Short mmCIF file of C-alpha atoms in Angstrom, two decimals:
data_model
loop_
_atom_site.label_atom_id
_atom_site.label_comp_id
_atom_site.label_asym_id
_atom_site.label_seq_id
_atom_site.Cartn_x
_atom_site.Cartn_y
_atom_site.Cartn_z
CA MET A 1 -5.23 -11.47 -3.39
CA ALA A 2 -3.71 -11.06 0.16
CA ASP A 3 -0.23 -11.58 -1.13
CA ILE A 4 -0.46 -8.57 -3.54
CA LEU A 5 -1.86 -6.41 -0.47
CA TRP A 6 1.19 -7.93 1.37
CA SER A 7 3.54 -7.33 -1.37
CA LEU A 8 2.20 -3.40 -1.57
CA VAL A 9 2.53 -2.66 1.50
CA ALA A 10 6.39 -4.13 1.05
CA ILE A 11 6.98 -1.15 -1.00
CA ARG A 12 4.57 1.15 0.17
CA ASP A 13 7.65 3.74 0.79
CA TYR A 14 8.85 3.59 -2.85
CA VAL A 15 4.84 4.13 -3.75
CA GLY A 16 4.55 7.13 -2.04
CA ILE A 17 7.66 8.42 -3.25
CA PHE A 18 6.36 7.95 -6.50
CA ILE A 19 3.09 9.14 -6.20
CA THR A 20 4.69 12.31 -4.58
CA TRP A 21 6.67 12.87 -7.57
CA LEU A 22 3.90 12.71 -9.88
CA PHE A 23 2.14 15.75 -7.65
CA VAL A 24 5.83 17.46 -7.84
CA PHE A 25 5.43 16.88 -12.04
CA ALA A 26 1.99 18.18 -11.92
CA PHE A 27 2.72 21.19 -10.27
CA LEU A 28 5.96 21.95 -12.92
CA TYR A 29 3.88 20.95 -15.58
CA ASN A 30 1.29 23.73 -14.67
CA LEU A 31 3.80 25.99 -13.28
CA SER A 32 5.44 25.79 -17.04
CA ALA A 33 2.15 25.56 -18.68
CA SER A 34 0.91 28.94 -17.03
CA ILE A 35 3.52 31.23 -17.66
CA ASN A 36 2.03 33.07 -20.56
CA THR A 37 -1.64 33.14 -19.04
CA SER A 38 -3.84 34.66 -16.38
CA GLN A 39 -5.29 31.64 -14.99
CA LYS A 40 -3.15 30.48 -11.76
CA ALA A 41 -5.41 28.63 -9.88
CA ASN A 42 -4.14 24.72 -11.38
CA VAL A 43 -1.12 25.90 -10.49
CA CYS A 44 -2.11 26.67 -7.01
CA LEU A 45 -3.90 23.93 -6.55
CA SER A 46 -0.79 21.69 -7.93
CA LEU A 47 1.42 23.47 -5.40
CA ILE A 48 -0.90 23.06 -2.42
CA MET A 49 -1.11 19.05 -3.38
CA MET A 50 2.85 19.31 -3.95
CA ILE A 51 3.45 20.83 -0.33
CA SER A 52 1.13 18.08 1.24
CA TYR A 53 2.28 15.00 -0.33
CA SER A 54 5.92 16.01 -0.45
CA SER A 55 5.43 17.05 3.57
CA SER A 56 3.63 13.48 4.05
CA THR A 57 6.49 11.55 3.25
CA LEU A 58 8.32 12.37 5.90
CA PHE A 59 5.84 10.87 8.35
CA ASP A 60 6.74 7.22 8.93
CA MET A 61 3.94 5.02 9.03
CA VAL A 62 5.00 2.46 11.28
CA ILE A 63 4.94 5.29 14.04
CA VAL A 64 1.99 7.56 12.57
CA SER A 65 -1.46 6.46 12.86
CA HIS A 66 -3.75 7.06 9.91
CA LEU A 67 -5.56 9.12 12.12
CA ASN A 68 -2.68 11.57 11.44
CA TYR A 69 -3.00 11.07 7.62
CA PHE A 70 -6.63 11.93 8.05
CA TYR A 71 -5.98 14.83 9.87
CA PHE A 72 -3.47 15.76 7.09
CA ASP A 73 -5.95 15.46 4.37
CA ILE A 74 -8.80 17.33 6.42
CA VAL A 75 -6.21 20.38 6.95
CA THR A 76 -5.17 19.83 2.66
CA LEU A 77 -9.04 20.09 1.82
CA ALA A 78 -8.98 23.24 4.34
CA ALA A 79 -6.03 24.76 2.38
CA ILE A 80 -8.07 23.97 -0.86
CA PHE A 81 -11.33 25.48 -0.29
CA SER A 82 -9.49 28.61 1.93
CA TYR A 83 -7.48 29.24 -1.61
CA LYS A 84 -11.07 28.92 -3.31
CA ARG A 85 -12.50 31.18 -1.49
CA ILE A 86 -10.15 34.09 -1.50
CA SER A 87 -8.97 33.37 -5.30
CA LYS A 88 -10.74 35.96 -7.91
CA GLU A 89 -10.48 33.56 -10.37
CA ALA A 90 -12.60 30.42 -11.23
CA MET A 91 -11.62 27.22 -10.19
CA PRO A 92 -10.38 24.70 -12.61
CA VAL A 93 -12.37 20.94 -13.63
CA SER A 94 -9.20 19.46 -11.58
CA PHE A 95 -10.45 21.82 -8.28
CA ASN A 96 -13.52 18.93 -7.86
CA TYR A 97 -11.63 15.94 -8.52
CA VAL A 98 -9.01 17.06 -5.69
CA ALA A 99 -11.72 17.70 -3.65
CA ILE A 100 -13.43 14.71 -4.07
CA GLY A 101 -10.03 12.38 -4.12
CA LEU A 102 -9.29 13.81 -0.72
CA SER A 103 -12.44 13.45 0.89
CA ILE A 104 -12.18 9.47 -0.51
CA ASN A 105 -8.63 9.63 1.15
CA ALA A 106 -9.43 11.36 4.51
CA SER A 107 -12.63 8.72 4.76
CA LEU A 108 -10.54 5.93 3.78
CA PHE A 109 -8.13 6.82 6.34
CA LEU A 110 -10.54 7.06 8.84
CA ALA A 111 -11.92 3.84 8.06
CA MET A 112 -8.63 2.06 8.64
CA HIS A 113 -8.09 3.69 11.78
CA TYR A 114 -11.16 2.50 12.99
CA ASP A 115 -10.57 -0.68 11.64
CA ILE A 116 -7.34 -1.30 13.16
CA GLU A 117 -6.92 0.76 16.51
CA VAL A 118 -10.64 0.72 17.83
CA ARG A 119 -11.62 -2.75 16.23
CA GLY A 120 -8.25 -4.37 16.84
CA THR A 121 -8.23 -6.14 13.24
CA LEU A 122 -4.67 -7.55 12.42
CA TYR A 123 -5.69 -9.92 10.01
CA TYR A 124 -6.26 -9.32 5.70
CA TRP A 125 -9.81 -8.68 5.13
CA TRP A 126 -11.30 -7.60 1.87
CA PHE A 127 -11.62 -3.79 3.31
CA TRP A 128 -7.94 -3.35 3.03
CA ASN A 129 -8.02 -4.02 -0.34
CA VAL A 130 -10.71 -1.11 -0.80
CA TYR A 131 -8.38 0.98 1.25
CA VAL A 132 -4.93 0.68 -0.76
CA PHE A 133 -6.18 0.00 -4.41
CA GLY A 134 -8.39 3.47 -3.53
CA MET A 135 -6.10 5.08 -2.29
CA TYR A 136 -3.60 4.84 -5.17
CA PHE A 137 -6.76 4.95 -7.67
CA THR A 138 -7.76 8.25 -5.94
CA ASP A 139 -4.06 9.90 -6.03
CA LEU A 140 -3.93 8.83 -9.49
CA ILE A 141 -6.88 10.57 -10.79
CA MET A 142 -6.42 13.79 -8.92
CA GLN A 143 -2.87 13.83 -10.63
CA LEU A 144 -4.18 13.25 -13.86
CA ALA A 145 -7.14 15.96 -13.58
CA LEU A 146 -4.29 18.55 -12.51
CA ILE A 147 -2.29 17.70 -15.36
CA VAL A 148 -5.29 17.19 -17.93
CA ASN A 149 -7.90 19.88 -16.39
CA ARG A 150 -10.47 18.02 -18.50
CA ASP A 151 -13.56 16.44 -16.82
CA ILE A 152 -12.46 12.86 -16.92
CA PHE A 153 -15.52 11.13 -15.20
CA GLY A 154 -18.30 13.88 -15.93
CA ILE A 155 -17.82 15.25 -12.33
CA LYS A 156 -18.73 18.84 -13.27
CA LYS A 157 -21.78 17.66 -15.54
CA LEU A 158 -23.21 15.82 -12.93
CA LYS A 159 -22.18 18.45 -10.37
CA ASN A 160 -24.08 21.19 -12.51
CA TYR A 161 -26.97 18.43 -13.32
CA SER A 162 -27.59 17.32 -9.58
CA SER A 163 -27.76 21.55 -8.77
CA ALA A 164 -30.08 22.45 -11.51
CA LYS A 165 -32.56 19.53 -10.76
CA PHE A 166 -32.63 20.50 -6.94
CA SER A 167 -32.74 24.02 -7.33
CA ARG A 168 -35.99 23.43 -9.51
CA ALA A 169 -37.33 21.61 -6.93
#
């Protein structure tokens, strides 16, 4: 498994460009799909994500630490929550997936910063797999949610159920 991880590290720039390209695709798809509709929230979410991921490709992972990427995800979360606050229209289902995905990625970046910079870990262990595959998985799920705008894993249903359950108590 360590060999697979180091292979992914070797091609991280290409994977990062591919993931960024998918966010650009999600934005262009949502832009073209919303031309004749009044619902533009998914386009704006896609635009925020496209700008965020496109500008993060300008960072060099060798120079910039995981903490900087953590801050970048926090700023992106602040941007989408600010958009939600100022927007007059209802947020699409993809909003939940983007917010959760960015939160997971930010948590993974913070944990990797702690592991490498604070603890000084330089050898492979299982958490590095969680980091790499978790990050790629959440990025792909966010892109898929932005494109199809469906409740893929039932997060909206779970959110509605839990809010109804806790509001009664």
